[in-house]
Short mmCIF file of N, CA and C in Angstrom, two decimals:
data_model
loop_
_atom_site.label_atom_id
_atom_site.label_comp_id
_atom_site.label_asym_id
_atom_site.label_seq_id
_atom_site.Cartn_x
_atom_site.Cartn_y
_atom_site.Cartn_z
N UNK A 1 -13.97 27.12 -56.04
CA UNK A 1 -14.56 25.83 -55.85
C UNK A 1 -13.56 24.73 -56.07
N UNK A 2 -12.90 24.58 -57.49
CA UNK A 2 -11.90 23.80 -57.43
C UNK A 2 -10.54 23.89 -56.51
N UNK A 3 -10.37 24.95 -55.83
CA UNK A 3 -9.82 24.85 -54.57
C UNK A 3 -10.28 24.03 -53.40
N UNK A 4 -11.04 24.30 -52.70
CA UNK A 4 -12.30 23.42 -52.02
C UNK A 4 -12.63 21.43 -52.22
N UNK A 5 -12.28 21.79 -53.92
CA UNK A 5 -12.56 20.43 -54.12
C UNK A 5 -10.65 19.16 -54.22
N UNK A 6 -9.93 20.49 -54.10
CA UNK A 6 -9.11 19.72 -53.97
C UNK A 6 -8.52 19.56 -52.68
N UNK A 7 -8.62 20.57 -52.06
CA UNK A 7 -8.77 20.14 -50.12
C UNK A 7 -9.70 18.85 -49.70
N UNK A 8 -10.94 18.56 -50.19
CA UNK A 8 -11.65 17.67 -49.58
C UNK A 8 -11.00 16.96 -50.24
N UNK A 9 -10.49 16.55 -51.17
CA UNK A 9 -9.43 15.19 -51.80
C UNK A 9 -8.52 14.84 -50.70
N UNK A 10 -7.83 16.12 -50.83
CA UNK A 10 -6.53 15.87 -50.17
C UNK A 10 -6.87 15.27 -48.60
N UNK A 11 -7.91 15.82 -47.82
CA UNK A 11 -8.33 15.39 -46.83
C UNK A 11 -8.86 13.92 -46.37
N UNK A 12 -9.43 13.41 -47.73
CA UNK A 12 -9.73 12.40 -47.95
C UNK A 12 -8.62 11.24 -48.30
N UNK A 13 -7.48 11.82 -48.80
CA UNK A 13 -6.32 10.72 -48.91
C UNK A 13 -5.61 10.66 -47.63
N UNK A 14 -5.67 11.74 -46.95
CA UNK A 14 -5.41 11.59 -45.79
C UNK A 14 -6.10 10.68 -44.70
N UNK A 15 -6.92 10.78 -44.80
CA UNK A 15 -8.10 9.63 -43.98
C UNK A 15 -7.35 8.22 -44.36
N UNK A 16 -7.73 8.09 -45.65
CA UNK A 16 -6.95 6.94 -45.91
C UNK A 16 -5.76 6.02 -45.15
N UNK A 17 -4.44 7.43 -45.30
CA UNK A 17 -3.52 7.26 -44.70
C UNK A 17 -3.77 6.71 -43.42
N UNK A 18 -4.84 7.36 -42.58
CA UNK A 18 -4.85 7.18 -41.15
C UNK A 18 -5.42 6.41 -40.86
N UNK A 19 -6.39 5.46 -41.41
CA UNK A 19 -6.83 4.45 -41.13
C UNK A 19 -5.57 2.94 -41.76
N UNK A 20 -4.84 3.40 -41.98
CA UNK A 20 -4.40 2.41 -43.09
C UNK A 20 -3.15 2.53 -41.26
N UNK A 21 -2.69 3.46 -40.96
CA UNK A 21 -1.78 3.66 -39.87
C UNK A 21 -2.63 3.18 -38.55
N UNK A 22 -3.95 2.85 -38.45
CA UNK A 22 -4.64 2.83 -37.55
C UNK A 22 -4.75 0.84 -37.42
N UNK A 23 -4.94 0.61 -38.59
CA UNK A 23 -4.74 -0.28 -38.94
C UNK A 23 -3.31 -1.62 -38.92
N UNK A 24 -2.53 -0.68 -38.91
CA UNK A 24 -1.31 -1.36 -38.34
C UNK A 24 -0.67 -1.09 -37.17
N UNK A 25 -1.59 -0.29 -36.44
CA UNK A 25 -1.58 -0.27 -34.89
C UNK A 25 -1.99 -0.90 -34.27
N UNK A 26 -2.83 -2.07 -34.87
CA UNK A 26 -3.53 -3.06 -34.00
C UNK A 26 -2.64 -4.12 -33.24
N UNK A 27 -1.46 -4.60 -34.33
CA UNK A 27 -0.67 -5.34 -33.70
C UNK A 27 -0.36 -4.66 -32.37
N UNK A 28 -0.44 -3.45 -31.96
CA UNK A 28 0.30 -2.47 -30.92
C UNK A 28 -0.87 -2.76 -29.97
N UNK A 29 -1.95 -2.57 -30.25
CA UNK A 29 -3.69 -2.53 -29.11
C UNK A 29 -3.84 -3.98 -28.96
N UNK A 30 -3.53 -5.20 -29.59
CA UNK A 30 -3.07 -5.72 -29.04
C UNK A 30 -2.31 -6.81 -28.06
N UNK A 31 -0.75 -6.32 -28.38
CA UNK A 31 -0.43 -6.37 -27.25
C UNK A 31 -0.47 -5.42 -26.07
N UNK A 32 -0.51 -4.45 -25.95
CA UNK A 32 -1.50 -3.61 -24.70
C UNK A 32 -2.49 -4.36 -24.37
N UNK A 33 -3.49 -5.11 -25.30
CA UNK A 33 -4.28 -5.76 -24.38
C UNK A 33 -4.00 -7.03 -24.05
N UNK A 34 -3.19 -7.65 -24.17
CA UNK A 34 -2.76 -8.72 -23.99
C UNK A 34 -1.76 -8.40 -22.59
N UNK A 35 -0.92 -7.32 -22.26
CA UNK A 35 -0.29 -7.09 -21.32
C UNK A 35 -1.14 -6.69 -19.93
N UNK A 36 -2.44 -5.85 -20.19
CA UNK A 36 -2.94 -5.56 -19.52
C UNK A 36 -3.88 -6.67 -18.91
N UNK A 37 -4.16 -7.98 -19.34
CA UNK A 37 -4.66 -9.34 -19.38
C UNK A 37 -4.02 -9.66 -18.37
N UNK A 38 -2.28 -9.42 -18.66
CA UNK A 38 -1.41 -10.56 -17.68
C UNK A 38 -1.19 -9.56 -16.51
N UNK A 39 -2.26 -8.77 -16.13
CA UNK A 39 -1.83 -8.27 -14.97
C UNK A 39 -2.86 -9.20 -13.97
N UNK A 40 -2.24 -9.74 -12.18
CA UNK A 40 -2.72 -10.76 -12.23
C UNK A 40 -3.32 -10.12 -11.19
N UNK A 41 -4.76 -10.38 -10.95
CA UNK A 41 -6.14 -10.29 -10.59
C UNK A 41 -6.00 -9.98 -9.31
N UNK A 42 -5.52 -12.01 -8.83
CA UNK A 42 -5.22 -12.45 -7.80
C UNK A 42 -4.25 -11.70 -6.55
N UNK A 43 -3.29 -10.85 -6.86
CA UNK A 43 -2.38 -10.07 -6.30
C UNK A 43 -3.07 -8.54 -6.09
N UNK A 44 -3.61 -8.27 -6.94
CA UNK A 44 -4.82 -6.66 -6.75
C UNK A 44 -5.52 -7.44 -5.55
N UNK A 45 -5.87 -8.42 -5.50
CA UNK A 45 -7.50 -8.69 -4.62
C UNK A 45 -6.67 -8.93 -3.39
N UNK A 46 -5.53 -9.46 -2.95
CA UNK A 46 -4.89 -9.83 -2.27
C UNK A 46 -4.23 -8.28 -1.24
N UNK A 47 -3.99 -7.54 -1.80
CA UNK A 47 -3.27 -6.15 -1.60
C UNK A 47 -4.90 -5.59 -1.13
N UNK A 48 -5.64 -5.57 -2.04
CA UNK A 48 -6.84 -4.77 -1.58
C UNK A 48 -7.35 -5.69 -0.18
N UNK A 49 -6.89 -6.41 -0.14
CA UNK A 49 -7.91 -7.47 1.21
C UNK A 49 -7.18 -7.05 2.33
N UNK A 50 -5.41 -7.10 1.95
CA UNK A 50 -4.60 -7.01 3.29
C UNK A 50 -4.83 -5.10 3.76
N UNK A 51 -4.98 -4.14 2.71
CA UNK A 51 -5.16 -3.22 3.19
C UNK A 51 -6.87 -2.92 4.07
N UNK A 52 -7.76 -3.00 3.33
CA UNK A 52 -8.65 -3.39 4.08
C UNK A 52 -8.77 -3.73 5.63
N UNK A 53 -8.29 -4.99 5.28
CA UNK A 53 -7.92 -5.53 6.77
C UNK A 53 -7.27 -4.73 7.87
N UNK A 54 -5.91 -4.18 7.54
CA UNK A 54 -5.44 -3.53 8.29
C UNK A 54 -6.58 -2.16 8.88
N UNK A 55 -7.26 -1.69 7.88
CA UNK A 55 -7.97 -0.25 8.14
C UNK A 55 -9.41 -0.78 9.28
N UNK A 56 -9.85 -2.41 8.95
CA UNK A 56 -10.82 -3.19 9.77
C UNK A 56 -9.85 -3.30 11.36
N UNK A 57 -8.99 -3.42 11.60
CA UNK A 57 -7.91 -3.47 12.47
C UNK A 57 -7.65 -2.03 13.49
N UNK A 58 -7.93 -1.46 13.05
CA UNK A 58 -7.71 0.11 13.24
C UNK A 58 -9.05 0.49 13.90
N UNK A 59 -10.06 0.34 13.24
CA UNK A 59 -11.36 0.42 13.42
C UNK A 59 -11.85 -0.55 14.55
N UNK A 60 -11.35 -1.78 14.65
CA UNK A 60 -11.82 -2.24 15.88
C UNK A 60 -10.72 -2.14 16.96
N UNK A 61 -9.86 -1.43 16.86
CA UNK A 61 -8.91 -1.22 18.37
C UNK A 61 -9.86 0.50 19.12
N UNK A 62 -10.15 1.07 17.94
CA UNK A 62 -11.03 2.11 18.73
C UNK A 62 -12.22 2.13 18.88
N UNK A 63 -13.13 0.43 18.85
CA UNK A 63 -14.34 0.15 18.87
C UNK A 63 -14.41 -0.21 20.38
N UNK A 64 -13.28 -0.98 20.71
CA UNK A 64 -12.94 -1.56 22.03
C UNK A 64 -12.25 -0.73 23.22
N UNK A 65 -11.40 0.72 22.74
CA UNK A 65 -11.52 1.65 23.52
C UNK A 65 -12.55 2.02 24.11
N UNK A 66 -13.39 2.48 22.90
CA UNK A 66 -14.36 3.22 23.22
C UNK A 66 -15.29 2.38 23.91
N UNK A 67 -15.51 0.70 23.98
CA UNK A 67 -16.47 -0.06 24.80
C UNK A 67 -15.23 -0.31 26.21
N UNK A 68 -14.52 -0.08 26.29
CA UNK A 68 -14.24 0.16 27.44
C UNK A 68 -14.21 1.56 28.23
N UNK A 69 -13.82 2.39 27.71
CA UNK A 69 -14.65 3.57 28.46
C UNK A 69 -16.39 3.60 28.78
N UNK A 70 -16.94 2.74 27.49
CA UNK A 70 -18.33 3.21 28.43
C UNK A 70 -18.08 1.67 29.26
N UNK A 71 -17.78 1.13 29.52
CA UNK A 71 -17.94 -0.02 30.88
C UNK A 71 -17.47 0.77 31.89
N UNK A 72 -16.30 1.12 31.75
CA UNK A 72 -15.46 2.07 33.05
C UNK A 72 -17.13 2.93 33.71
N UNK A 73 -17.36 3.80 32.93
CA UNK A 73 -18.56 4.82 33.84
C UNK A 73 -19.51 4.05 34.06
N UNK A 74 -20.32 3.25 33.09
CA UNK A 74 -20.80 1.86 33.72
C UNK A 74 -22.31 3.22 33.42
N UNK A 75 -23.21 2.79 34.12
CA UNK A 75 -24.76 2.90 33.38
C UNK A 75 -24.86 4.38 34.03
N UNK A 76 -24.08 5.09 34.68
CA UNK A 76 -24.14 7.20 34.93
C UNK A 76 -23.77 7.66 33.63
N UNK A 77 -23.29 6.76 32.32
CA UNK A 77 -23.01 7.44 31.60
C UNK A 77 -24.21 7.47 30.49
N UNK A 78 -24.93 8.61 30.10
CA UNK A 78 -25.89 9.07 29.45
C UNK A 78 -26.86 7.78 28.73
N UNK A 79 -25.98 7.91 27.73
CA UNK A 79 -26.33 6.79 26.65
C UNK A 79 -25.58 5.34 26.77
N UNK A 80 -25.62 5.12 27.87
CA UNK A 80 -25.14 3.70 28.01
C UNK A 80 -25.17 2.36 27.64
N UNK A 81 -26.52 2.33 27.89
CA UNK A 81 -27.13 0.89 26.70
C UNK A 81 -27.22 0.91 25.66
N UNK A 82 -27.23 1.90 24.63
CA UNK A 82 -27.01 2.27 23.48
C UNK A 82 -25.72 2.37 22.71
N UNK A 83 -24.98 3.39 24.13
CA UNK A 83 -23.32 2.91 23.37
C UNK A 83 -22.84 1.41 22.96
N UNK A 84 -23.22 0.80 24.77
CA UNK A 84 -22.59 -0.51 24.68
C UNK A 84 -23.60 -1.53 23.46
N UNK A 85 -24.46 -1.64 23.15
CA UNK A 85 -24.97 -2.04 22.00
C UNK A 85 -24.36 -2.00 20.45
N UNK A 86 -24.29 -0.96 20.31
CA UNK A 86 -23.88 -0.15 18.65
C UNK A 86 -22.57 -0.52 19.19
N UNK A 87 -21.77 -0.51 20.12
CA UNK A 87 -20.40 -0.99 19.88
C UNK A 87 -20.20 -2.38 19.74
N UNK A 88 -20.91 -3.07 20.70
CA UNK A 88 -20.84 -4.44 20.26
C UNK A 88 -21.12 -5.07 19.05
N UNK A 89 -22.37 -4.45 18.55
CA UNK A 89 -22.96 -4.59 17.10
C UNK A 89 -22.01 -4.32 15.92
N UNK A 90 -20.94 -3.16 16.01
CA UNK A 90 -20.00 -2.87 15.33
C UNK A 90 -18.45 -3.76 15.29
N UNK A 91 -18.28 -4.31 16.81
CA UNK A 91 -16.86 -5.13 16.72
C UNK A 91 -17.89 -7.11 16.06
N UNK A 92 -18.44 -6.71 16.14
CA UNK A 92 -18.83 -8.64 15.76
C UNK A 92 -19.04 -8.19 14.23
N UNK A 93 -19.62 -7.38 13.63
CA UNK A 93 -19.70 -7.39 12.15
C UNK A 93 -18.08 -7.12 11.91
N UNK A 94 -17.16 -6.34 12.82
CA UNK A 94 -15.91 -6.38 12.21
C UNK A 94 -15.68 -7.71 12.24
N UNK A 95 -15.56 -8.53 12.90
CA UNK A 95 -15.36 -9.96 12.98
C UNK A 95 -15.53 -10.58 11.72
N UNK A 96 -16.62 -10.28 11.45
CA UNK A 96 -17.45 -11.14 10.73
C UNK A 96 -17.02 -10.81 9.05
N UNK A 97 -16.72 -9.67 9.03
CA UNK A 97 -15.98 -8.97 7.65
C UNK A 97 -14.39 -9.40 7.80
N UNK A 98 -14.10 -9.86 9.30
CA UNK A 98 -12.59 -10.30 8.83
C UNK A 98 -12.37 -11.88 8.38
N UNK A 99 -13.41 -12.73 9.03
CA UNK A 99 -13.39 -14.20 8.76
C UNK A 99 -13.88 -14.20 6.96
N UNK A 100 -14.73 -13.02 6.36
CA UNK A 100 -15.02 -13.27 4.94
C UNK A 100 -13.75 -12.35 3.99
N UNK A 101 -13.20 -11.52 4.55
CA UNK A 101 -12.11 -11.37 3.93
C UNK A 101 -10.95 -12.30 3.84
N UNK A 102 -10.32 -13.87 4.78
CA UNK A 102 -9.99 -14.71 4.70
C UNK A 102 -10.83 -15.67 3.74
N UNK A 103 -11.92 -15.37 3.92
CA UNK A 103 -12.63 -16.55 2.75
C UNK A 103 -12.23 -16.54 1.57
N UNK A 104 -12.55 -14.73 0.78
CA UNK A 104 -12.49 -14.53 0.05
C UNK A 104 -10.99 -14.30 -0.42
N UNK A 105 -10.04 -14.28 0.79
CA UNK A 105 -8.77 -13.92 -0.18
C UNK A 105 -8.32 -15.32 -0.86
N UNK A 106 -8.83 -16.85 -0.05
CA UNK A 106 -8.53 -17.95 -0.71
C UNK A 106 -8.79 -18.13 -1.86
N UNK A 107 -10.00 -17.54 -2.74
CA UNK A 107 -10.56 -17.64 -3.80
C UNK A 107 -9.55 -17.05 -5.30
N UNK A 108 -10.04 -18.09 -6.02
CA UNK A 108 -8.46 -17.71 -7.40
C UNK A 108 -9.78 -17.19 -8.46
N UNK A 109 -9.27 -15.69 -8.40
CA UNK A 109 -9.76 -15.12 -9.53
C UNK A 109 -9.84 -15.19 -10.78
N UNK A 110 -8.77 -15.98 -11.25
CA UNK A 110 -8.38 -16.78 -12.25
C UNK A 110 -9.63 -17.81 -12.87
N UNK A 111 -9.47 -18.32 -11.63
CA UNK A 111 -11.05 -19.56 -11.91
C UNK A 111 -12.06 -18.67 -11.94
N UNK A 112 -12.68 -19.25 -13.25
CA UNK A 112 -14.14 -19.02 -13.71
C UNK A 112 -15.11 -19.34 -12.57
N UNK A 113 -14.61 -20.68 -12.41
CA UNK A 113 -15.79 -20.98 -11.06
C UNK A 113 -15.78 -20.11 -9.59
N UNK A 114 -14.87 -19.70 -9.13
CA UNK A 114 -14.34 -19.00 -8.66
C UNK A 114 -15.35 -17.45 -8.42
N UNK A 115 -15.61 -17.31 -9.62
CA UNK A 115 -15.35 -15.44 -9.51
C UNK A 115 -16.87 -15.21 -9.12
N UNK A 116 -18.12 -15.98 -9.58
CA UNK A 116 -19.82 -15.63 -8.48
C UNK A 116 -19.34 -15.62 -7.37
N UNK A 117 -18.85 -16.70 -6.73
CA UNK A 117 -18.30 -16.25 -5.38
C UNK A 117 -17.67 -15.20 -4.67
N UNK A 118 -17.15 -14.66 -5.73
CA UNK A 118 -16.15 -13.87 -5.24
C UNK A 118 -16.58 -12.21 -5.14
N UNK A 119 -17.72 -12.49 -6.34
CA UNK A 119 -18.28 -11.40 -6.59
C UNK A 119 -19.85 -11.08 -5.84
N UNK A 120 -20.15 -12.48 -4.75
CA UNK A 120 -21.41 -11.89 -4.09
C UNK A 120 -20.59 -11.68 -2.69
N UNK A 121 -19.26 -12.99 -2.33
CA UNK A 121 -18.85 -11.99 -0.73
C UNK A 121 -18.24 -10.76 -1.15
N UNK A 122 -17.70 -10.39 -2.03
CA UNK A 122 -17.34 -9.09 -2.33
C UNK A 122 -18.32 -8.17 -2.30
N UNK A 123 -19.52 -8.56 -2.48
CA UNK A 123 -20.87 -7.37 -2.33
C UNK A 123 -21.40 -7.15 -1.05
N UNK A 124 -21.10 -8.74 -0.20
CA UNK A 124 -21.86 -8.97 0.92
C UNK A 124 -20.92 -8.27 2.22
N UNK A 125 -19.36 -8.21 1.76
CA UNK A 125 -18.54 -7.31 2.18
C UNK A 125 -19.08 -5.74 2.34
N UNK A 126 -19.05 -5.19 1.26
CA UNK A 126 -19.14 -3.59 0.94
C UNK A 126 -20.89 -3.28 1.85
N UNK A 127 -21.53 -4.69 1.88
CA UNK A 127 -22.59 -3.95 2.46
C UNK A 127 -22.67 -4.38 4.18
N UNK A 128 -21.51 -5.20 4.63
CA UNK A 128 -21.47 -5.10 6.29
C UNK A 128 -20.83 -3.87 6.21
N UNK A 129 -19.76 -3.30 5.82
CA UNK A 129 -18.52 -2.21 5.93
C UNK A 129 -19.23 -0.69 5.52
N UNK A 130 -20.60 -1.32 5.14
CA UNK A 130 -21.46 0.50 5.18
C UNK A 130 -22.64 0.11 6.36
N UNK A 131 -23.03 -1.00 6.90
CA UNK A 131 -23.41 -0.52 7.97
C UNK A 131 -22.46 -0.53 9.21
N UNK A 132 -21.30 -1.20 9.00
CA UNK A 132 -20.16 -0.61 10.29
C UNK A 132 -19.83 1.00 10.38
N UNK A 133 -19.57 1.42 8.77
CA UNK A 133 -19.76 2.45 9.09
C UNK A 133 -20.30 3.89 9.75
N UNK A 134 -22.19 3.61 9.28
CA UNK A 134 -23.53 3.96 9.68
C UNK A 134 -23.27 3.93 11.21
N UNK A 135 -23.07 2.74 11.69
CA UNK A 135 -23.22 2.58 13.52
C UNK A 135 -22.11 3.21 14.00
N UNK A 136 -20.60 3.45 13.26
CA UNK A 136 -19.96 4.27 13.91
C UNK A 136 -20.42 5.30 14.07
N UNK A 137 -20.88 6.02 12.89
CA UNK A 137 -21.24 7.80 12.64
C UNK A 137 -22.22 8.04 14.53
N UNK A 138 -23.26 6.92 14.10
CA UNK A 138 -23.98 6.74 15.14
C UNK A 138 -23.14 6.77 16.69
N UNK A 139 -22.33 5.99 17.66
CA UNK A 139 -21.90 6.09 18.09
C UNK A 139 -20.58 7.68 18.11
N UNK A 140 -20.55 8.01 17.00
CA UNK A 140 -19.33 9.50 17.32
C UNK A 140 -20.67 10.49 17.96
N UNK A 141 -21.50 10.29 17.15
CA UNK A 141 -23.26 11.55 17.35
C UNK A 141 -23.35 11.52 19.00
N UNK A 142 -23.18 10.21 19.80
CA UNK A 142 -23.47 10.31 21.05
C UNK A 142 -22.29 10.52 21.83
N UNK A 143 -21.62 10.60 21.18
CA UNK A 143 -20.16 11.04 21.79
C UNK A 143 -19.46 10.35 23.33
N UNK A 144 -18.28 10.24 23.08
CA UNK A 144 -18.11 9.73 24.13
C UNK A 144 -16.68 10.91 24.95
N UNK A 145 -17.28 10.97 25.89
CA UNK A 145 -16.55 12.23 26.67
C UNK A 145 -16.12 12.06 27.73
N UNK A 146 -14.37 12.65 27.57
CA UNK A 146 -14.02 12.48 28.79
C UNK A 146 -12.99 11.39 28.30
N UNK A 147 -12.65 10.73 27.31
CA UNK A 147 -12.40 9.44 26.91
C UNK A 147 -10.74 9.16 27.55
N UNK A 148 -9.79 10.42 27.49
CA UNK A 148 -8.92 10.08 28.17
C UNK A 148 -9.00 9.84 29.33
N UNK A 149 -9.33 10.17 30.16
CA UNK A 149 -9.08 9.99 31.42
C UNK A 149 -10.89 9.62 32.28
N UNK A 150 -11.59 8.66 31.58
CA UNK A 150 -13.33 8.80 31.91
C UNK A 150 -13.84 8.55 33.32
N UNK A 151 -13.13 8.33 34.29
CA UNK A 151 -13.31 8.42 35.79
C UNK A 151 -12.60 9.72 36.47
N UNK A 152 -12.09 10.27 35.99
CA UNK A 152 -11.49 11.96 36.51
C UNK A 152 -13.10 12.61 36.63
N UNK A 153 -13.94 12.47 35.61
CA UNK A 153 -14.97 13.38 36.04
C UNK A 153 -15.45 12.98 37.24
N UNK A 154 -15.66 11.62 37.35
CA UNK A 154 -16.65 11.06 38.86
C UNK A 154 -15.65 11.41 39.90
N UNK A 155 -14.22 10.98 39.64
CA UNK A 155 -13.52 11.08 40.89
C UNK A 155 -13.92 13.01 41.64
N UNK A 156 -13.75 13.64 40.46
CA UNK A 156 -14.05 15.58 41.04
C UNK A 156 -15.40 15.64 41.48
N UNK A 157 -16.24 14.70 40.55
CA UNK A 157 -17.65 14.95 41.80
C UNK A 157 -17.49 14.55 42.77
N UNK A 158 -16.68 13.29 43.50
CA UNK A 158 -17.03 13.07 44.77
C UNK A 158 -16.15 13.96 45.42
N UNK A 159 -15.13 14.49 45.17
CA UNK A 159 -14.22 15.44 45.78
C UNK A 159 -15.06 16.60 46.27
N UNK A 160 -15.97 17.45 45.30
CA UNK A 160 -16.94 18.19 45.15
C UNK A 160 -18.19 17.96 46.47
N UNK A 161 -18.84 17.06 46.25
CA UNK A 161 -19.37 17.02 47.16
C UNK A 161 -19.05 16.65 48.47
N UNK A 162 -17.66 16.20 48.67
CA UNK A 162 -17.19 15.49 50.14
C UNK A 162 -17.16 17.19 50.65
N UNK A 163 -16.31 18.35 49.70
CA UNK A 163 -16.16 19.41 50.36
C UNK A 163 -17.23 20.30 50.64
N UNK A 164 -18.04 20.24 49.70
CA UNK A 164 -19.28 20.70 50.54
C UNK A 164 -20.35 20.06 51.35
N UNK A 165 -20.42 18.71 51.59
CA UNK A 165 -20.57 18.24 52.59
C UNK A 165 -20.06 18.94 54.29
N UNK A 166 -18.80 19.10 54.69
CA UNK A 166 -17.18 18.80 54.93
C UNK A 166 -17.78 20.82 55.34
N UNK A 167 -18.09 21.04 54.15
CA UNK A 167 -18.44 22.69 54.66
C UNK A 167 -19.52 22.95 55.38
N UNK A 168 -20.56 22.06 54.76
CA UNK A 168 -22.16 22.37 55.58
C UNK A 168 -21.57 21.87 57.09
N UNK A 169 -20.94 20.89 57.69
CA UNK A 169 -20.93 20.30 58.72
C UNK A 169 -19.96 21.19 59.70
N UNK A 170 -18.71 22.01 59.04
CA UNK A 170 -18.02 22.57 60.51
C UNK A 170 -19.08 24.41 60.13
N UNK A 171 -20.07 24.70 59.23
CA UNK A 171 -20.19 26.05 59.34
C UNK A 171 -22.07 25.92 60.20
N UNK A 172 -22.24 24.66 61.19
CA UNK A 172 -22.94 24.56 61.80
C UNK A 172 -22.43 24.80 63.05
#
């Protein structure tokens, strides 16, 4: 027992020690938090906006492919009014997420007054950029086919039928 009781001592001066070391680590926590303070807001939001942007950029050069292939086949192609809809619907909200990502990159995070703002187009952002998303998924579901080359199919039907036309007429 008096073994026991002098371990929980000893354990106990130890505590001591470590709070007493824990304690003069604060000067250390901080400056850690004081460094991690001066990391500046404004330059994260700035980097996150320009990447963004670029990936909004990307997303509407193959919004506008793809609404020009369905114009090219023009209303033979299946889902036509639907494509051209959901695509249009998708390049104007890109628009519209790129004029509020300029809004918002003006905004100084810094300022108190500043940051409601920043923090409802920042919401009002994330929720155009999940239904741009949604209407893409939508638009891949109806697929668009043929996309390299989308008049090769019509051009082989009329080839197709000129020759069997072209056949019914000399096997009379």
């Amino acid at each position: 027992m008096d073994e026991n009781k002098s371990k929980s001592e000893a354990d106990l001066s130890t505590k001591e020690a470590n709070i007493d070391d824990v304690s003069n680590n604060q000067d250390a926590t901080t400056e850690i938090c004081e460094a991690v303070k001066g990391l500046d807001a404004n330059r994260y939001a700035t980097k996150k906006t320009v990447a963004q942007g670029m990936l909004d950029i990307a997303l509407l050069t193959s919004n506008a492919s793809q609404l020009k292939y369905v114009l090219q086949v023009g209303p033979k192609h299946e889902f036509y009014m639907l494509l051209v809809v959901l695509i249009s619907i998708s390049i104007v909200l890109q628009l519209l997420v790129g004029l509020l990502f300029v809004v918002i990159g003006g905004l100084d995070l810094n300022d108190d007054s500043d940051q409601p703002s920043a923090i409802v187009l920042n919401d009002v952002i994330v929720i155009f950029i999940f239904v741009i998303s949604v209407t893409n998924i939508v638009i891949s579901a109806f697929g668009i086919e043929y996309s390299n080359n989308p008049l090769i199919l019509e051009r082989l039907k009329y080839i197709n039928n000129e020759y069997i036309r072209k056949g019914n007429v000399t096997s009379s």
